[in-house]
CSV table of C-alpha atoms in Angstrom, one decimal:
chain,number,residue,atom,x,y,z
X,28,UNK,CA,-108.2,197.5,150.8
X,29,UNK,CA,-104.5,196.6,150.3
X,30,UNK,CA,-102.8,198.0,147.2
X,31,UNK,CA,-99.5,196.8,145.7
X,32,UNK,CA,-97.0,199.4,144.6
X,33,UNK,CA,-94.4,198.9,141.9
X,34,UNK,CA,-91.4,200.9,143.1
X,35,UNK,CA,-88.8,202.8,141.2
X,36,UNK,CA,-85.4,200.9,141.3
X,37,UNK,CA,-83.7,204.3,141.3
X,38,UNK,CA,-83.8,204.3,145.1
X,39,UNK,CA,-85.8,201.4,146.6
X,40,UNK,CA,-85.3,202.3,150.3
X,41,UNK,CA,-86.6,205.9,149.7
X,42,UNK,CA,-89.5,204.5,147.6
X,43,UNK,CA,-90.5,202.0,150.3
X,44,UNK,CA,-90.4,204.8,153.0
X,45,UNK,CA,-92.5,207.1,150.9
X,46,UNK,CA,-95.3,204.5,150.6
X,47,UNK,CA,-95.1,203.7,154.3
X,48,UNK,CA,-95.3,207.4,155.2
X,49,UNK,CA,-98.5,207.8,153.1
X,50,UNK,CA,-99.9,204.5,154.5
X,51,UNK,CA,-99.3,205.9,158.0
X,52,UNK,CA,-96.7,203.2,158.6
X,53,UNK,CA,-99.0,200.3,157.6
X,54,UNK,CA,-97.0,199.0,154.7
X,55,UNK,CA,-94.6,196.1,154.1
X,56,UNK,CA,-92.1,195.8,151.3
X,57,UNK,CA,-90.3,193.1,149.3
X,58,UNK,CA,-87.7,194.6,147.1
X,59,UNK,CA,-89.3,196.7,144.4
X,60,UNK,CA,-92.9,195.8,145.5
X,61,UNK,CA,-94.7,197.3,148.5
X,62,UNK,CA,-98.1,196.3,150.0
X,63,UNK,CA,-100.1,198.9,151.9
X,64,UNK,CA,-103.3,200.7,152.4
X,65,UNK,CA,-102.9,204.2,150.9
X,66,UNK,CA,-105.9,206.3,150.1
X,67,UNK,CA,-106.4,206.4,146.3
X,68,UNK,CA,-106.6,210.2,146.4
X,69,UNK,CA,-102.9,210.1,147.5
X,70,UNK,CA,-101.6,207.9,144.6
X,71,UNK,CA,-100.7,211.0,142.5
X,72,UNK,CA,-98.5,212.3,145.3
X,73,UNK,CA,-96.1,209.4,145.0
X,74,UNK,CA,-92.7,210.2,143.3
X,75,UNK,CA,-90.8,207.0,143.5
X,76,UNK,CA,-93.7,204.7,142.7
X,77,UNK,CA,-94.2,203.6,139.0
X,78,UNK,CA,-97.6,202.0,139.3
X,79,UNK,CA,-100.3,201.2,141.9
X,80,UNK,CA,-102.5,198.1,141.6
X,81,UNK,CA,-105.3,196.4,143.4
X,82,UNK,CA,-103.9,193.0,144.5
X,83,UNK,CA,-106.2,190.3,143.3
X,84,UNK,CA,-104.2,187.3,144.6
X,85,UNK,CA,-100.7,186.0,145.1
X,86,UNK,CA,-99.6,182.5,144.6
X,87,UNK,CA,-96.4,180.4,144.1
X,88,UNK,CA,-95.1,181.2,140.7
X,89,UNK,CA,-95.2,177.5,139.4
X,90,UNK,CA,-98.9,177.4,140.3
X,91,UNK,CA,-99.8,180.6,138.4
X,92,UNK,CA,-101.8,179.0,135.6
X,93,UNK,CA,-103.9,176.9,138.0
X,94,UNK,CA,-104.6,179.9,140.2
X,95,UNK,CA,-105.7,182.0,137.3
X,96,UNK,CA,-108.1,179.3,136.1
X,97,UNK,CA,-109.6,179.3,139.6
X,98,UNK,CA,-110.2,183.1,139.8
X,99,UNK,CA,-113.6,184.7,139.1
X,100,UNK,CA,-112.5,187.1,136.3
X,101,UNK,CA,-116.1,188.2,135.6
X,102,UNK,CA,-116.1,190.0,139.0
X,103,UNK,CA,-113.6,192.6,137.9
X,104,UNK,CA,-114.0,192.6,134.1
X,105,UNK,CA,-115.3,195.8,132.5
X,106,UNK,CA,-115.7,196.0,128.7
X,107,UNK,CA,-112.1,195.1,127.7
X,108,UNK,CA,-108.9,193.7,129.2
X,109,UNK,CA,-105.2,193.3,128.6
X,110,UNK,CA,-102.5,191.4,130.4
X,111,UNK,CA,-98.8,192.3,131.0
X,112,UNK,CA,-96.2,190.3,132.8
X,113,UNK,CA,-93.3,191.9,134.6
X,114,UNK,CA,-90.4,189.7,135.8
X,115,UNK,CA,-88.9,191.8,138.6
X,116,UNK,CA,-85.9,189.6,139.3
X,117,UNK,CA,-84.1,186.6,137.8
X,118,UNK,CA,-87.1,184.1,137.6
X,119,UNK,CA,-86.0,181.6,135.0
X,120,UNK,CA,-89.4,180.3,133.9
X,121,UNK,CA,-90.9,182.1,130.9
X,122,UNK,CA,-94.6,182.8,131.0
X,123,UNK,CA,-96.4,183.5,127.8
X,124,UNK,CA,-98.7,186.5,128.0
X,125,UNK,CA,-101.0,185.2,125.2
X,126,UNK,CA,-101.5,181.9,127.0
X,127,UNK,CA,-102.3,183.5,130.3
X,128,UNK,CA,-104.6,186.0,128.6
X,129,UNK,CA,-106.4,183.0,127.0
X,130,UNK,CA,-107.4,181.8,130.5
X,131,UNK,CA,-109.1,185.1,131.2
X,132,UNK,CA,-110.7,185.1,127.7
X,133,UNK,CA,-112.2,181.7,128.2
X,134,UNK,CA,-113.6,182.7,131.6
X,135,UNK,CA,-115.7,185.6,130.2
X,136,UNK,CA,-118.9,185.6,128.2
X,137,UNK,CA,-118.1,188.4,125.7
X,138,UNK,CA,-114.5,189.1,126.1
X,139,UNK,CA,-112.6,191.9,124.3
X,140,UNK,CA,-108.9,192.5,124.3
X,141,UNK,CA,-107.7,196.1,124.0
X,142,UNK,CA,-104.0,196.6,124.4
X,143,UNK,CA,-104.2,200.4,124.8
X,144,UNK,CA,-106.6,202.1,127.2
X,145,UNK,CA,-108.1,198.8,128.4
X,146,UNK,CA,-110.7,199.2,131.1
X,147,UNK,CA,-109.4,196.0,132.9
X,148,UNK,CA,-105.6,196.2,132.7
X,149,UNK,CA,-104.1,193.1,134.4
X,150,UNK,CA,-100.6,193.2,135.7
X,151,UNK,CA,-98.6,190.1,136.8
X,152,UNK,CA,-95.5,190.8,138.9
X,153,UNK,CA,-93.1,187.9,139.3
X,154,UNK,CA,-90.7,188.3,142.3
X,155,UNK,CA,-88.7,185.6,143.9
X,156,UNK,CA,-90.9,182.5,144.0
X,157,UNK,CA,-94.2,184.4,144.0
X,158,UNK,CA,-96.6,185.7,141.4
X,159,UNK,CA,-98.7,188.7,142.3
X,160,UNK,CA,-101.8,189.1,140.0
X,161,UNK,CA,-103.2,192.7,140.1
X,162,UNK,CA,-105.6,195.1,138.5
X,163,UNK,CA,-103.8,198.3,137.5
X,164,UNK,CA,-105.3,201.4,139.0
X,165,UNK,CA,-102.7,204.1,138.5
X,166,UNK,CA,-99.5,204.7,136.4
X,167,UNK,CA,-97.1,207.5,137.3
X,168,UNK,CA,-96.8,209.8,134.3
X,169,UNK,CA,-93.9,211.6,135.9
X,170,UNK,CA,-95.4,215.1,135.4
X,171,UNK,CA,-92.7,216.4,137.8
X,172,UNK,CA,-90.3,216.1,134.9
X,173,UNK,CA,-92.0,219.2,133.4
X,174,UNK,CA,-90.9,221.2,136.5
X,175,UNK,CA,-87.1,220.6,136.3
X,176,UNK,CA,-85.1,223.7,137.2
X,177,UNK,CA,-84.3,224.7,133.6
X,178,UNK,CA,-87.9,224.6,132.6
X,179,UNK,CA,-89.1,227.1,135.2
X,180,UNK,CA,-89.3,230.8,134.4
X,181,UNK,CA,-86.7,231.5,137.1
X,182,UNK,CA,-84.1,228.8,137.4
X,183,UNK,CA,-81.4,228.0,140.0
X,184,UNK,CA,-78.6,225.5,139.2
X,185,UNK,CA,-78.7,224.2,142.8
X,186,UNK,CA,-82.5,223.7,142.9
X,187,UNK,CA,-83.6,220.3,144.1
X,188,UNK,CA,-84.7,217.8,141.5
X,189,UNK,CA,-88.6,217.8,141.6
X,190,UNK,CA,-88.9,214.1,142.1
X,191,UNK,CA,-86.8,214.2,145.2
X,192,UNK,CA,-88.5,217.4,146.5
X,193,UNK,CA,-91.9,215.7,146.2
X,194,UNK,CA,-90.7,212.5,148.0
X,195,UNK,CA,-89.2,214.6,150.8
X,196,UNK,CA,-92.7,216.3,151.3
X,197,UNK,CA,-94.3,212.8,151.3
X,198,UNK,CA,-91.8,211.5,154.0
X,199,UNK,CA,-93.4,213.9,156.4
X,200,UNK,CA,-96.6,211.9,156.1
X,201,UNK,CA,-98.6,215.2,156.0
X,202,UNK,CA,-102.3,215.0,155.2
X,203,UNK,CA,-103.1,218.6,156.1
X,204,UNK,CA,-101.3,221.6,157.4
X,205,UNK,CA,-98.4,223.8,156.3
X,206,UNK,CA,-95.1,222.9,154.8
X,207,UNK,CA,-92.3,225.4,155.7
X,208,UNK,CA,-89.0,225.6,153.8
X,209,UNK,CA,-86.6,227.9,155.7
X,210,UNK,CA,-84.1,227.8,152.8
X,211,UNK,CA,-86.6,228.0,149.9
X,212,UNK,CA,-84.4,229.5,147.2
X,213,UNK,CA,-86.4,229.7,143.9
X,214,UNK,CA,-89.1,227.3,145.3
X,215,UNK,CA,-88.3,223.7,144.3
X,216,UNK,CA,-89.8,222.2,147.4
X,217,UNK,CA,-92.6,224.7,147.8
X,218,UNK,CA,-93.8,224.0,144.2
X,219,UNK,CA,-94.2,220.3,144.9
X,220,UNK,CA,-95.9,220.9,148.2
X,221,UNK,CA,-98.2,223.6,146.8
X,222,UNK,CA,-99.2,221.4,143.8
X,223,UNK,CA,-100.2,218.7,146.3
X,224,UNK,CA,-102.6,221.2,147.8
X,225,UNK,CA,-100.8,222.2,151.0
X,226,UNK,CA,-100.3,225.6,152.4
X,227,UNK,CA,-96.6,226.6,151.9
X,228,UNK,CA,-94.3,229.1,153.5
X,229,UNK,CA,-90.8,229.9,152.3
X,230,UNK,CA,-87.9,231.8,153.9
X,231,UNK,CA,-84.8,233.1,152.2
X,232,UNK,CA,-82.3,235.8,153.2
X,233,UNK,CA,-82.0,237.0,149.6
X,234,UNK,CA,-84.9,239.3,148.5
X,235,UNK,CA,-84.1,238.8,144.8
X,236,UNK,CA,-84.3,235.0,145.1
X,237,UNK,CA,-87.7,235.3,146.9
X,238,UNK,CA,-89.0,237.4,143.9
X,239,UNK,CA,-87.9,234.6,141.6
X,240,UNK,CA,-89.6,232.1,143.8
X,241,UNK,CA,-92.9,234.1,143.6
X,242,UNK,CA,-92.6,234.1,139.8
X,243,UNK,CA,-92.2,230.3,139.7
X,244,UNK,CA,-95.2,229.8,142.1
X,245,UNK,CA,-97.4,231.9,139.9
X,246,UNK,CA,-96.3,230.2,136.7
X,247,UNK,CA,-97.5,226.9,138.1
X,248,UNK,CA,-100.8,228.3,139.4
X,249,UNK,CA,-100.0,228.2,143.1
X,250,UNK,CA,-101.8,231.0,144.9
X,251,UNK,CA,-101.7,230.0,148.6
X,252,UNK,CA,-98.1,230.7,149.7
X,253,UNK,CA,-96.3,233.0,152.1
X,254,UNK,CA,-92.7,234.2,151.4
X,255,UNK,CA,-90.6,235.9,154.1
X,256,UNK,CA,-87.2,237.6,153.7
X,257,UNK,CA,-85.9,236.0,156.8
X,258,UNK,CA,-82.8,234.2,158.2
X,259,UNK,CA,-83.4,230.6,159.0
X,260,UNK,CA,-81.3,230.8,162.1
X,261,UNK,CA,-83.8,233.3,163.6
X,262,UNK,CA,-86.7,230.8,163.5
X,263,UNK,CA,-88.8,231.9,166.4
X,264,UNK,CA,-92.3,230.5,165.9
X,265,UNK,CA,-94.0,227.1,165.9
X,266,UNK,CA,-93.8,225.2,162.6
X,267,UNK,CA,-95.7,222.0,161.7
X,268,UNK,CA,-93.8,220.4,158.9
X,269,UNK,CA,-90.4,221.5,157.7
X,270,UNK,CA,-88.9,220.3,154.4
X,271,UNK,CA,-85.6,221.8,153.5
X,272,UNK,CA,-82.4,221.2,151.4
X,273,UNK,CA,-79.8,223.0,153.4
X,274,UNK,CA,-77.4,225.2,151.3
X,275,UNK,CA,-73.8,224.2,151.3
X,276,UNK,CA,-70.3,225.4,150.5
X,277,UNK,CA,-69.2,226.1,147.0
X,278,UNK,CA,-72.7,226.5,145.5
X,279,UNK,CA,-74.2,228.6,148.4
X,280,UNK,CA,-74.7,232.3,147.9
X,281,UNK,CA,-74.5,232.7,151.7
X,282,UNK,CA,-71.3,234.2,153.0
X,283,UNK,CA,-71.1,232.1,156.1
X,284,UNK,CA,-69.5,228.8,157.3
X,285,UNK,CA,-71.7,225.7,157.3
X,286,UNK,CA,-71.2,225.3,161.1
X,287,UNK,CA,-72.4,228.8,161.7
X,288,UNK,CA,-75.6,228.1,159.7
X,289,UNK,CA,-76.6,224.5,160.3
X,290,UNK,CA,-76.3,224.1,164.1
X,291,UNK,CA,-78.0,227.4,165.0
X,292,UNK,CA,-80.9,226.5,162.6
X,293,UNK,CA,-81.2,223.0,163.9
X,294,UNK,CA,-81.3,224.2,167.6
X,295,UNK,CA,-84.1,226.6,166.7
X,296,UNK,CA,-85.9,224.0,164.7
X,297,UNK,CA,-85.8,221.6,167.7
X,298,UNK,CA,-87.5,224.3,169.9
X,299,UNK,CA,-90.2,225.1,167.4
X,300,UNK,CA,-91.0,222.0,165.4
X,301,UNK,CA,-94.4,220.5,166.3
X,302,UNK,CA,-94.6,217.5,163.9
X,303,UNK,CA,-91.9,216.4,161.5
X,304,UNK,CA,-89.0,217.7,159.4
X,305,UNK,CA,-87.2,216.2,156.4
X,306,UNK,CA,-83.8,217.7,155.8
X,307,UNK,CA,-81.2,217.3,153.0
X,308,UNK,CA,-77.5,217.6,153.9
X,309,UNK,CA,-74.4,217.3,151.7
X,310,UNK,CA,-72.6,214.1,152.6
X,311,UNK,CA,-69.3,215.8,153.4
X,312,UNK,CA,-70.6,217.4,156.7
X,313,UNK,CA,-71.0,215.7,160.0
X,314,UNK,CA,-74.7,216.1,160.0
X,315,UNK,CA,-75.2,213.3,162.6
X,316,UNK,CA,-73.1,215.2,165.2
X,317,UNK,CA,-75.0,218.5,164.6
X,318,UNK,CA,-78.4,216.8,164.8
X,319,UNK,CA,-77.3,215.2,168.1
X,320,UNK,CA,-76.1,218.6,169.4
X,321,UNK,CA,-79.5,220.1,168.5
X,322,UNK,CA,-81.3,217.2,170.3
X,323,UNK,CA,-82.5,215.3,167.3
X,324,UNK,CA,-82.3,211.6,166.7
X,325,UNK,CA,-82.8,210.6,163.0
X,326,UNK,CA,-85.8,208.4,162.4
X,327,UNK,CA,-84.8,207.5,158.8
X,328,UNK,CA,-81.8,208.3,156.6
X,329,UNK,CA,-81.4,207.9,152.8
X,330,UNK,CA,-78.5,208.5,150.5
X,331,UNK,CA,-79.1,210.2,147.1
X,332,UNK,CA,-76.2,209.9,144.6
X,333,UNK,CA,-75.8,213.2,142.7
X,334,UNK,CA,-72.5,212.8,141.0
X,335,UNK,CA,-69.0,211.2,141.6
X,336,UNK,CA,-68.0,213.9,144.1
X,337,UNK,CA,-71.2,214.5,146.0
X,338,UNK,CA,-74.1,212.6,147.5
X,339,UNK,CA,-77.0,214.0,149.5
X,340,UNK,CA,-78.3,212.6,152.9
X,341,UNK,CA,-82.0,212.9,153.4
X,342,UNK,CA,-82.9,212.7,157.1
X,343,UNK,CA,-86.3,212.5,158.8
X,344,UNK,CA,-86.6,213.9,162.4
X,345,UNK,CA,-89.3,214.9,164.8
């Protein structure tokens, strides 16, 4: 079954790639909408998706009323319904929700409208010259907002925003296995991966930071994790999926130059990575050159704006 995904406009390319990764590549996108076959059990993993719907039908926007009159609404109706229209771009024609809801009302024997907690929530997305009529299945409640760095027992001002951490895990396409973060810090990436149900392993050269990470993991009920007081440049074993935000410059507690840290780590990663890695780099480093020197060719790249002096580059390699 194909599902339609309403993507966050915060970073559409990243949102599109996240859906494609969970759909095992079988997804296509049109602006802030994506169409793909993602298992319903994975909907809650999505970070940059606002809502997921079952696509009922698509039609040219001018023919929306006619198409709705021809649809068998009784085949999907359960006890109550509501209808909402979302114009996703500059469509000029105005559609009246009441009039379109009336079409559904007249097609049912004993209709009931319930605006809140409806059992048949209909969503109409208008994009370009097309109308996409859908049954809402899932809305993202953005529970990751409760795990921002300042809300954890042990915080770090450089900790990755949980929404981005979650998306980076998803970009690996992992369905089972272990997520390793060789620069885990206080555990921002490990928290999101652990809450998705994956085994997680974190490394850090600072023992105090690792203790803080363990406190955060316990606070959110994550029990299956492994933390090692180890230098990422000494990676000497096979790792399946690696997700890491590489420490940098002024905010890094590490007393070493970036070039002495990144390239040795990347070379070791190339030797031992068995599946896929998603890495975050500060935009002021020549990450492409270092990846090439290590033998990696980026599969995907995304830019995340942080503030006026810094952006982050998210790179997928295998």
